[in-house]
Amino acid sequence: MKIIGLCGGSGSGKGVVCKLFNEFGIDTIDTDRIYHELTSTKSECLDELVMEFGERILSDGILNRSVLRDIVHAEKKYLILNDITHKHILGRVRDLIDEYEKRGSKGVIVDAPALFESGFDQECDYVICVYAKMETRINRIMERDGISREIAEKRVYAQISSDWLRDNCDYVIENDSTYQELRISVLAAKMKFFDLL
């Protein structure tokens, strides 16, 4: 079974790309969704976060992400946060990959914004980058999250450069144009990576 990593900066359109892969019959795994599941109920991941950052990160027993984000930013504890969360997220990803393989899936797309930071790129057969220009991404983030340009820019500049991702991936899906053109690009990627299996 082929494991394809999917990465790209915030606002690049990874979620839309995954929906299109689903439409074309390819299974996908969303690591952001896994993180939300792991921190929206009692779990080992949430217990470890509380041990490190304190009860202050909880609201009604679940993670208050904005509080945690503010603490991590203020105290510069990004590496500690990643050490805790990545192992739990990737454990669940591997379990899901095993489930898909047992069901006879010919491959899976793993949508992982922190693909390289977590080291999961080493477990992928190929890595696809979803790429969009900086201005496009900033505008999408502002519209999606209802935030100011200043905050959107801070989010973008805090991430790995899209140009670096583009240069270090096996394949690039451009997402600066129309939905129809993106659909054609995703179909081309599906044919390249899955139809020849």
Short mmCIF file of C-alpha atoms in Angstrom, two decimals:
data_model
loop_
_atom_site.label_atom_id
_atom_site.label_comp_id
_atom_site.label_asym_id
_atom_site.label_seq_id
_atom_site.Cartn_x
_atom_site.Cartn_y
_atom_site.Cartn_z
CA MET A 1 0.00 0.00 0.00
CA LYS A 2 1.28 3.43 -0.92
CA ILE A 3 1.55 6.06 1.83
CA ILE A 4 1.55 9.60 0.46
CA GLY A 5 2.31 12.53 2.76
CA LEU A 6 0.49 15.78 2.02
CA CYS A 7 1.86 19.06 3.34
CA GLY A 8 1.56 22.79 2.71
CA GLY A 9 1.32 25.99 4.67
CA SER A 10 -1.83 27.27 6.33
CA GLY A 11 -4.20 28.58 3.68
CA SER A 12 -2.69 26.51 0.89
CA GLY A 13 -5.83 24.39 0.58
CA LYS A 14 -4.84 20.95 1.88
CA GLY A 15 -8.36 20.26 3.13
CA VAL A 16 -9.91 20.88 -0.29
CA VAL A 17 -7.26 18.71 -1.93
CA CYS A 18 -8.06 15.87 0.49
CA LYS A 19 -11.79 16.15 -0.27
CA LEU A 20 -10.98 15.84 -3.96
CA PHE A 21 -8.81 12.77 -3.37
CA ASN A 22 -11.77 11.29 -1.44
CA GLU A 23 -14.04 12.11 -4.37
CA PHE A 24 -11.66 10.19 -6.62
CA GLY A 25 -11.77 7.17 -4.32
CA ILE A 26 -8.56 7.64 -2.33
CA ASP A 27 -8.56 7.29 1.47
CA THR A 28 -7.21 10.24 3.49
CA ILE A 29 -6.12 10.78 7.08
CA ASP A 30 -6.37 14.26 8.63
CA THR A 31 -3.80 14.69 11.43
CA ASP A 32 -5.43 17.94 12.59
CA ARG A 33 -8.67 16.05 13.14
CA ILE A 34 -6.79 13.36 15.07
CA TYR A 35 -5.22 16.05 17.29
CA HIS A 36 -8.68 17.50 18.00
CA GLU A 37 -10.04 14.05 18.83
CA LEU A 38 -7.12 13.32 21.18
CA THR A 39 -7.57 16.60 23.04
CA SER A 40 -11.39 16.77 23.11
CA THR A 41 -11.71 13.87 25.53
CA LYS A 42 -9.62 12.20 28.22
CA SER A 43 -6.54 10.64 26.60
CA GLU A 44 -2.88 9.97 27.28
CA CYS A 45 -2.02 12.89 25.03
CA LEU A 46 -4.21 15.30 26.99
CA ASP A 47 -2.87 13.95 30.31
CA GLU A 48 0.71 14.62 29.19
CA LEU A 49 -0.17 18.14 28.05
CA VAL A 50 -1.74 18.89 31.44
CA MET A 51 1.32 17.50 33.24
CA GLU A 52 3.57 19.82 31.23
CA PHE A 53 1.45 22.98 30.97
CA GLY A 54 -0.94 22.68 33.91
CA GLU A 55 -4.71 22.58 34.44
CA ARG A 56 -4.92 26.12 33.07
CA ILE A 57 -5.03 24.69 29.52
CA LEU A 58 -8.36 22.95 30.21
CA SER A 59 -11.90 24.25 29.79
CA ASP A 60 -14.62 21.86 30.97
CA GLY A 61 -12.16 18.97 30.85
CA ILE A 62 -11.02 19.47 27.27
CA LEU A 63 -8.12 21.37 25.77
CA ASN A 64 -8.51 25.12 25.34
CA ARG A 65 -6.35 25.42 22.23
CA SER A 66 -6.07 29.20 22.29
CA VAL A 67 -4.80 29.16 25.90
CA LEU A 68 -2.26 26.45 25.07
CA ARG A 69 -1.16 28.33 21.95
CA ASP A 70 -0.62 31.52 23.98
CA ILE A 71 1.39 29.67 26.64
CA VAL A 72 3.57 27.86 24.11
CA HIS A 73 4.21 31.11 22.25
CA ALA A 74 5.00 33.11 25.41
CA GLU A 75 7.23 30.43 26.94
CA LYS A 76 8.81 29.28 23.65
CA LYS A 77 7.88 25.66 24.31
CA TYR A 78 7.17 24.61 20.72
CA LEU A 79 9.53 21.62 20.83
CA ILE A 80 8.01 20.32 24.06
CA LEU A 81 4.51 20.61 22.62
CA ASN A 82 5.59 18.79 19.47
CA ASP A 83 7.35 16.04 21.42
CA ILE A 84 4.14 15.32 23.30
CA THR A 85 1.61 15.58 20.48
CA HIS A 86 3.47 14.11 17.50
CA LYS A 87 3.98 10.66 19.04
CA HIS A 88 0.29 10.31 19.90
CA ILE A 89 -0.91 11.64 16.55
CA LEU A 90 1.46 9.43 14.57
CA GLY A 91 0.52 6.39 16.65
CA ARG A 92 -3.09 6.90 15.62
CA VAL A 93 -2.06 7.54 11.99
CA ARG A 94 -0.21 4.20 11.89
CA ASP A 95 -3.25 2.41 13.37
CA LEU A 96 -5.50 3.92 10.68
CA ILE A 97 -3.04 2.98 7.92
CA ASP A 98 -3.13 -0.62 9.18
CA GLU A 99 -6.95 -0.54 9.14
CA TYR A 100 -7.04 0.77 5.56
CA GLU A 101 -4.54 -1.88 4.45
CA LYS A 102 -6.60 -4.67 6.00
CA ARG A 103 -9.63 -3.35 4.10
CA GLY A 104 -7.67 -3.64 0.84
CA SER A 105 -6.98 0.05 0.25
CA LYS A 106 -4.35 0.62 -2.45
CA GLY A 107 -3.07 3.74 -0.78
CA VAL A 108 -3.71 6.58 1.62
CA ILE A 109 -3.05 10.31 1.72
CA VAL A 110 -1.85 11.56 5.14
CA ASP A 111 -2.62 15.28 5.51
CA ALA A 112 0.06 16.39 7.97
CA PRO A 113 0.91 20.10 8.26
CA ALA A 114 3.92 19.14 10.43
CA LEU A 115 4.97 16.29 8.15
CA PHE A 116 8.69 17.09 8.14
CA GLU A 117 8.82 18.41 11.72
CA SER A 118 7.33 15.14 13.01
CA GLY A 119 9.65 12.98 10.90
CA PHE A 120 6.69 11.17 9.33
CA ASP A 121 7.97 12.08 5.86
CA GLN A 122 10.45 9.21 6.37
CA GLU A 123 7.53 6.76 6.52
CA CYS A 124 5.98 8.00 3.27
CA ASP A 125 6.58 6.59 -0.18
CA TYR A 126 6.09 10.05 -1.66
CA VAL A 127 5.35 13.55 -0.40
CA ILE A 128 3.03 16.02 -2.14
CA CYS A 129 3.13 19.76 -1.45
CA VAL A 130 0.00 21.89 -1.89
CA TYR A 131 1.37 25.28 -2.91
CA ALA A 132 -0.25 28.71 -3.02
CA LYS A 133 1.29 32.17 -3.18
CA MET A 134 1.75 34.04 0.10
CA GLU A 135 -0.90 36.66 -0.67
CA THR A 136 -3.43 33.99 -1.59
CA ARG A 137 -2.79 32.13 1.66
CA ILE A 138 -3.05 35.25 3.83
CA ASN A 139 -6.36 36.22 2.24
CA ARG A 140 -7.76 32.71 2.70
CA ILE A 141 -6.74 32.59 6.37
CA MET A 142 -8.29 36.02 7.05
CA GLU A 143 -11.55 34.98 5.41
CA ARG A 144 -11.62 31.47 6.94
CA ASP A 145 -10.77 32.45 10.53
CA GLY A 146 -12.13 36.00 10.63
CA ILE A 147 -8.81 37.45 11.78
CA SER A 148 -6.76 40.51 10.94
CA ARG A 149 -4.08 40.57 8.28
CA GLU A 150 -1.42 41.04 10.96
CA ILE A 151 -2.40 37.84 12.79
CA ALA A 152 -2.72 35.91 9.52
CA GLU A 153 0.77 37.03 8.48
CA LYS A 154 2.23 35.95 11.84
CA ARG A 155 0.75 32.49 11.37
CA VAL A 156 2.18 32.17 7.88
CA TYR A 157 5.65 33.41 8.79
CA ALA A 158 5.82 31.10 11.85
CA GLN A 159 5.60 28.05 9.57
CA ILE A 160 8.12 26.33 7.34
CA SER A 161 8.49 28.26 4.10
CA SER A 162 6.22 27.09 1.29
CA ASP A 163 9.17 27.45 -1.06
CA TRP A 164 11.20 25.06 1.13
CA LEU A 165 8.34 22.56 1.12
CA ARG A 166 8.01 22.87 -2.63
CA ASP A 167 11.73 22.18 -3.10
CA ASN A 168 11.74 19.18 -0.74
CA CYS A 169 8.64 17.32 -1.93
CA ASP A 170 8.26 14.79 -4.72
CA TYR A 171 5.27 16.47 -6.35
CA VAL A 172 3.56 19.86 -6.23
CA ILE A 173 -0.14 20.68 -6.61
CA GLU A 174 -0.60 24.36 -7.44
CA ASN A 175 -3.63 25.96 -5.79
CA ASP A 176 -3.69 29.59 -6.88
CA SER A 177 -6.36 29.36 -9.54
CA THR A 178 -9.92 28.06 -9.90
CA TYR A 179 -11.51 25.09 -8.18
CA GLN A 180 -11.90 23.37 -11.55
CA GLU A 181 -8.19 23.69 -12.28
CA LEU A 182 -7.37 22.36 -8.81
CA ARG A 183 -9.67 19.41 -9.45
CA ILE A 184 -7.79 18.61 -12.65
CA SER A 185 -4.45 18.85 -10.81
CA VAL A 186 -5.61 16.48 -8.05
CA LEU A 187 -6.93 14.02 -10.63
CA ALA A 188 -3.53 14.11 -12.36
CA ALA A 189 -1.81 13.34 -9.02
CA LYS A 190 -4.27 10.52 -8.34
CA MET A 191 -3.52 8.98 -11.73
CA LYS A 192 0.24 9.35 -11.22
CA PHE A 193 0.43 7.85 -7.75
CA PHE A 194 -2.49 5.42 -7.57
CA ASP A 195 -3.75 4.34 -10.98
CA LEU A 196 -0.51 2.59 -11.90
CA LEU A 197 -0.47 0.39 -8.79
#
